[in-house]
Short mmCIF file of C-alpha atoms in Angstrom, two decimals:
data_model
loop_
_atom_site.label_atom_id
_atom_site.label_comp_id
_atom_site.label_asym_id
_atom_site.label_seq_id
_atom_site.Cartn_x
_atom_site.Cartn_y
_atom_site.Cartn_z
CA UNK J 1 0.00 0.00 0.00
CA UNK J 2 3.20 2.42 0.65
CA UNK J 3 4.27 4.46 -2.64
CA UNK J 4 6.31 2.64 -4.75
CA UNK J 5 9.23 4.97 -4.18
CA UNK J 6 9.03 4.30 -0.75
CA UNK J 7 9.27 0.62 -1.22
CA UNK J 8 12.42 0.84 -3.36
CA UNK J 9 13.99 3.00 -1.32
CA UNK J 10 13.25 0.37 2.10
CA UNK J 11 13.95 -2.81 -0.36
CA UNK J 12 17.43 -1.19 -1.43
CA UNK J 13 18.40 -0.93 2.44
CA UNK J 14 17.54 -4.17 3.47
CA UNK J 15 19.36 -5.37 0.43
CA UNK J 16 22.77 -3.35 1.38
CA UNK J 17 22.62 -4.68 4.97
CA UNK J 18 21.78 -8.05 4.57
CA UNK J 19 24.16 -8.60 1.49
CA UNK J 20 26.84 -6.77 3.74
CA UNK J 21 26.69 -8.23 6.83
CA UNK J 22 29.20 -10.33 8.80
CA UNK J 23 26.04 -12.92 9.94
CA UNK J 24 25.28 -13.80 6.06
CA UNK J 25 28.82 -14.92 5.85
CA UNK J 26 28.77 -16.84 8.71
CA UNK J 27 25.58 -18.66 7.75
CA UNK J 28 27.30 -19.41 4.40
CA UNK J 29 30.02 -20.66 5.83
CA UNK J 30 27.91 -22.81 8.83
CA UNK J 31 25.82 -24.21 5.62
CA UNK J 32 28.98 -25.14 3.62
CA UNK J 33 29.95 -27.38 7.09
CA UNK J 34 26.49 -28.80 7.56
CA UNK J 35 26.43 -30.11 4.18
CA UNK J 36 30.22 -32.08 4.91
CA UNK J 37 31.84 -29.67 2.48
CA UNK J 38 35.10 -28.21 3.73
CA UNK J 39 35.25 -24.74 3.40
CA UNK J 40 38.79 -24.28 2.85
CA UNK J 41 38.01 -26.05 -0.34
CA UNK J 42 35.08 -23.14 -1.95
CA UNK J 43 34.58 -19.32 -2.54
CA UNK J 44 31.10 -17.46 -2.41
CA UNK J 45 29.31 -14.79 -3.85
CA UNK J 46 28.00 -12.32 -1.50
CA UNK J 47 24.20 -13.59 -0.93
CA UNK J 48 21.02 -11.72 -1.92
CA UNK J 49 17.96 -11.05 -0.48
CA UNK J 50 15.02 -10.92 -3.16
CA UNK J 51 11.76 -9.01 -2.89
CA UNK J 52 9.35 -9.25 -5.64
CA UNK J 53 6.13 -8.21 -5.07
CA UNK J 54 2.62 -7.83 -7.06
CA UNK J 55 3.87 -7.66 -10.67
CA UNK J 56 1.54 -4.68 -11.35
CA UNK J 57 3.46 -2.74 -8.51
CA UNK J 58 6.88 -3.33 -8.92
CA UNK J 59 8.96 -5.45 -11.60
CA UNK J 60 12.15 -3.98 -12.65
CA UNK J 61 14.87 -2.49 -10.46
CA UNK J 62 15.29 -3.73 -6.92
CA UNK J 63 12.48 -6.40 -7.26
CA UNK J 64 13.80 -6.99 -10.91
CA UNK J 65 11.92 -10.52 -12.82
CA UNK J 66 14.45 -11.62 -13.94
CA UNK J 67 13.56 -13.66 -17.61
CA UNK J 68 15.10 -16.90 -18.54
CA UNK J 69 18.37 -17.02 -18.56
CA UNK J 70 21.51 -19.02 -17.42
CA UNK J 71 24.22 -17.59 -14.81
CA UNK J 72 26.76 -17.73 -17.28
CA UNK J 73 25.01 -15.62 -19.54
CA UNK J 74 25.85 -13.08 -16.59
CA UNK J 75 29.20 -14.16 -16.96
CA UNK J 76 28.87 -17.24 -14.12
CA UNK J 77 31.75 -20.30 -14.94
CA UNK J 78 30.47 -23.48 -15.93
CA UNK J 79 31.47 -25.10 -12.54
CA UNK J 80 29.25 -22.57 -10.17
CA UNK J 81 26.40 -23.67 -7.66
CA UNK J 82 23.39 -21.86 -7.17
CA UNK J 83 21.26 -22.03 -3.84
CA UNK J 84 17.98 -20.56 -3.80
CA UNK J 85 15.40 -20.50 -0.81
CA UNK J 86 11.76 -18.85 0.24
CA UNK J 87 12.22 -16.78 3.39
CA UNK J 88 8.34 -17.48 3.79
CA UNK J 89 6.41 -20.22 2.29
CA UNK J 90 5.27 -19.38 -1.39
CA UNK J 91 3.15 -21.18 -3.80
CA UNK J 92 3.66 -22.07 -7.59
CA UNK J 93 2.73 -18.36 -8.69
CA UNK J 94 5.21 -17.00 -6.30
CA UNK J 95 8.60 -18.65 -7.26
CA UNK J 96 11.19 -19.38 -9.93
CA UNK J 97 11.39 -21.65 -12.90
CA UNK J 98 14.02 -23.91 -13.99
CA UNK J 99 14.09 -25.31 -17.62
CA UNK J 100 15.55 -28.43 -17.38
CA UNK J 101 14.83 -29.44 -21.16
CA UNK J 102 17.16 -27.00 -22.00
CA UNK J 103 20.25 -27.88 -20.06
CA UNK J 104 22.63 -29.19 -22.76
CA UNK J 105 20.08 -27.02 -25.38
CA UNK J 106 21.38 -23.84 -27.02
CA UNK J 107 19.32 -20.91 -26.86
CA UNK J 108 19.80 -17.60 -28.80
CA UNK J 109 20.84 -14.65 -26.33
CA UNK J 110 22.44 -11.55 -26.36
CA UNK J 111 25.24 -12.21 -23.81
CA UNK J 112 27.98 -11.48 -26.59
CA UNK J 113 27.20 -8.34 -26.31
CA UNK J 114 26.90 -7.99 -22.61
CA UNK J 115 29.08 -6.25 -20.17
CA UNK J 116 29.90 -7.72 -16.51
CA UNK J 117 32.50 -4.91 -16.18
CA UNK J 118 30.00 -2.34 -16.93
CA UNK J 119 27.48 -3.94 -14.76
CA UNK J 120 29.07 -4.21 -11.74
CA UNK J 121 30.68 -0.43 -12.20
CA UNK J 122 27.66 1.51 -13.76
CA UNK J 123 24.59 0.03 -13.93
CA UNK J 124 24.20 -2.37 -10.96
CA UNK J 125 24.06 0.61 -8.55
CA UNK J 126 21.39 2.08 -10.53
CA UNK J 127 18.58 -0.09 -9.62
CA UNK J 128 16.51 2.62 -7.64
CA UNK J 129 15.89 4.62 -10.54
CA UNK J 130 14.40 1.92 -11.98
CA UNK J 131 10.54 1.55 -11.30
CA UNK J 132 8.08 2.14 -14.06
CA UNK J 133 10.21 -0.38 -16.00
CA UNK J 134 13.79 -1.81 -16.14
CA UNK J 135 16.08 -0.03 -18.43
CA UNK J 136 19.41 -1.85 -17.55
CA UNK J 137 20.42 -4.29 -20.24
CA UNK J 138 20.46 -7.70 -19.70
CA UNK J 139 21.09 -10.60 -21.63
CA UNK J 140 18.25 -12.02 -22.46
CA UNK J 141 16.49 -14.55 -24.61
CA UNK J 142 16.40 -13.89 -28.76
CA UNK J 143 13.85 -16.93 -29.25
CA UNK J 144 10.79 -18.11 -27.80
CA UNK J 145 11.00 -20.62 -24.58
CA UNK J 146 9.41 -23.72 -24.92
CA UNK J 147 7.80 -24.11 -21.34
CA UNK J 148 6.60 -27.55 -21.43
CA UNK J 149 9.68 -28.76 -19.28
CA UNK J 150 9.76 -25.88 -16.70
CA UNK J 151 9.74 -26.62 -13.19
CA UNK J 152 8.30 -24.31 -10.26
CA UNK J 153 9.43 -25.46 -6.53
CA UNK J 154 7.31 -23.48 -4.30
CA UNK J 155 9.09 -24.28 -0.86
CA UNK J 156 8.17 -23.83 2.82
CA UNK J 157 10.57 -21.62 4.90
CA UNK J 158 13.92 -22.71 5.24
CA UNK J 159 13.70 -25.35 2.36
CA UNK J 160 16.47 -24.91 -0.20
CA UNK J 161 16.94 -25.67 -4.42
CA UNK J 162 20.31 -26.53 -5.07
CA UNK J 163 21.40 -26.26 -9.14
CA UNK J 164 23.36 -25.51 -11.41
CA UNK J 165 24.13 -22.37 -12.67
CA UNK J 166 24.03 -23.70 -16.29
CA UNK J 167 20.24 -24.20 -15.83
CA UNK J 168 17.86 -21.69 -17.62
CA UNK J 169 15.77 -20.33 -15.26
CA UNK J 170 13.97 -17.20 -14.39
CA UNK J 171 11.64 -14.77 -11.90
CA UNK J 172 7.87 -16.67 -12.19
CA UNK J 173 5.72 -13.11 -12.43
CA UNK J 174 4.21 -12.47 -8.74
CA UNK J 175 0.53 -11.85 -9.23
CA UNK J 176 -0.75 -12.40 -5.58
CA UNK J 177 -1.05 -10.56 -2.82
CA UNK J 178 2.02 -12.11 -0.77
CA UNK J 179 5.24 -10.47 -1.39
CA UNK J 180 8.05 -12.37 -2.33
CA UNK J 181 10.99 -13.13 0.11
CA UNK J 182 13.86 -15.28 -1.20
CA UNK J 183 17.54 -15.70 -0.42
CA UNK J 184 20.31 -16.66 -3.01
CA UNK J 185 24.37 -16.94 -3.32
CA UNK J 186 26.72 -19.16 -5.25
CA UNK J 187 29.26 -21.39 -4.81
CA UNK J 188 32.34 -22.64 -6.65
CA UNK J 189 34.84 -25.08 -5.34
CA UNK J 190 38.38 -23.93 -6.67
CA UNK J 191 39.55 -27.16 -7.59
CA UNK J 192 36.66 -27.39 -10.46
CA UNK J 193 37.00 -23.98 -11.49
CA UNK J 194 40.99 -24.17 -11.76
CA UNK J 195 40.57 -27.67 -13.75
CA UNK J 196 37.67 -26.30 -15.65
CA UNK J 197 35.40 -28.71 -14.55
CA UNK J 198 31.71 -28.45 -14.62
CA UNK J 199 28.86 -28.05 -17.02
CA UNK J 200 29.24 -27.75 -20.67
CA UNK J 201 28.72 -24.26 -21.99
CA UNK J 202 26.25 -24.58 -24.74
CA UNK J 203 25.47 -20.69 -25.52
CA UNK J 204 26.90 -18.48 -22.76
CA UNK J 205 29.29 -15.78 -23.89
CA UNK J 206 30.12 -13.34 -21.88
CA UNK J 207 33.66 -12.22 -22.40
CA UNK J 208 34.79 -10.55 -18.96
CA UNK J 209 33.88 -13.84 -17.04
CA UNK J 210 36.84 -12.77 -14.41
CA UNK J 211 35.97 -9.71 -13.49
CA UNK J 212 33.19 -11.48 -11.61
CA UNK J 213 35.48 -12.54 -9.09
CA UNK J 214 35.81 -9.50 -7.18
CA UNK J 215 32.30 -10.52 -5.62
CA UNK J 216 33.74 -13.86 -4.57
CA UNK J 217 35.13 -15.00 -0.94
CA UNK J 218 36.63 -17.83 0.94
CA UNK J 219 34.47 -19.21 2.84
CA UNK J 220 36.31 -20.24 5.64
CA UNK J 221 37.81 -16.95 6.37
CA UNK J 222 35.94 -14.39 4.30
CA UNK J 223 39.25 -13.09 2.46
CA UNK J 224 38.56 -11.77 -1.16
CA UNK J 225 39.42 -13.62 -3.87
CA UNK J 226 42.03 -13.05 -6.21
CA UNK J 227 41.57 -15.33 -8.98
CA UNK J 228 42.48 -19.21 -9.77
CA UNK J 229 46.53 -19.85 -8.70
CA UNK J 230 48.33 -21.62 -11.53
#
């Protein structure tokens, strides 16, 4: 019921502050032990809180839908693991779709002529100004998705989708009343990315892959991380 601009404005905090904090971090790295993994042996991305509410209201710019797409369209490796879970129970309307029919399926996209560089410099941090429609470029689909193999998990709180980050998937549109809580981040464990193991690349092409890694930490210790060690 609050203006939209006062939405974006209290979405765009929460985002900084949970993204930043020292206790998202932790529970990263607590998660990584849980699941037997040792940390020593991964790097994360710093993890994001999404809010997507009524489609109507909001759909580009903080609460962005995001269309299909894979992760290394955005110029993700081959090797990287998503995690993706509801901070509140959602239904089918409220979540995202994988595409599994399309895994090892080329789709035509315009990440050849996408910029990770210039998206993490210029136009990431311009996501406020963005709310009667998205005007940042992304790359996006050039052909028509055939739905008929999409999957929508609509979890209970807590409950987490695991996948990789070759996958096409994408924002489901949010037409309910319930807004739209979810929290993401990504990990890669450095002996797959410095052997170049992982899924095969069937269309991605961003060219400035690397300069992703400036978003990426150790997990056990939370140092930055400087790229793979020959």
């Amino acid at each position: 019921m609050m203006p939209v601009e006062v939405f974006v404005a209290k979405v765009e905090k929460l985002k900084r502050q949970f993204t930043n904090s020292l206790r998202s971090k932790e529970l990263i790295r607590s998660f990584t032990e849980e699941i037997g993994a040792d940390p020593r042996e991964y790097i994360f991305d710093v993890p994001r809180i999404r809010v997507v509410p009524h489609y109507d209201y909001l759909h580009a710019g903080v609460s962005y839908a995001y269309r299909p797409h894979r992760d290394t369209w955005y110029g993700g490796v081959d090797c990287q693991i998503n995690t993706w879970m509801p901070v509140y129970t959602i239904e089918p309307g409220q979540t995202m779709m994988i595409n599994p029919g399309y895994f090892d399926k080329p789709v035509q996209n315009t990440s050849r002529d996408w910029s990770l560089s210039n998206w993490m410099s210029v136009q990431r941090d311009k996501a406020r100004e963005n709310i009667r429609e998205e005007v940042r470029v992304h790359p996006v689909p050039l052909e028509e998705i055939d739905t008929s193999s999409e999957i929508r998990m609509a979890g209970n709180t807590g409950e987490m989708i695991i996948f990789s980050g070759s996958h096409l998937h994408g924002t489901v549109p949010n037409y309910s009343d319930q807004t739209r809580f979810s929290i993401d981040f990504r990990l890669i464990h450095l002996d797959d990315l410095k052997n170049k193991r992982g899924a095969t690349n069937v269309d991605g092409h961003c060219a400035d892959v690397t300069a992703g890694y400036k978003d990426y930490f150790h997990v056990h210790d939370f140092s930055g991380f400087l790229g793979v060690q020959q």
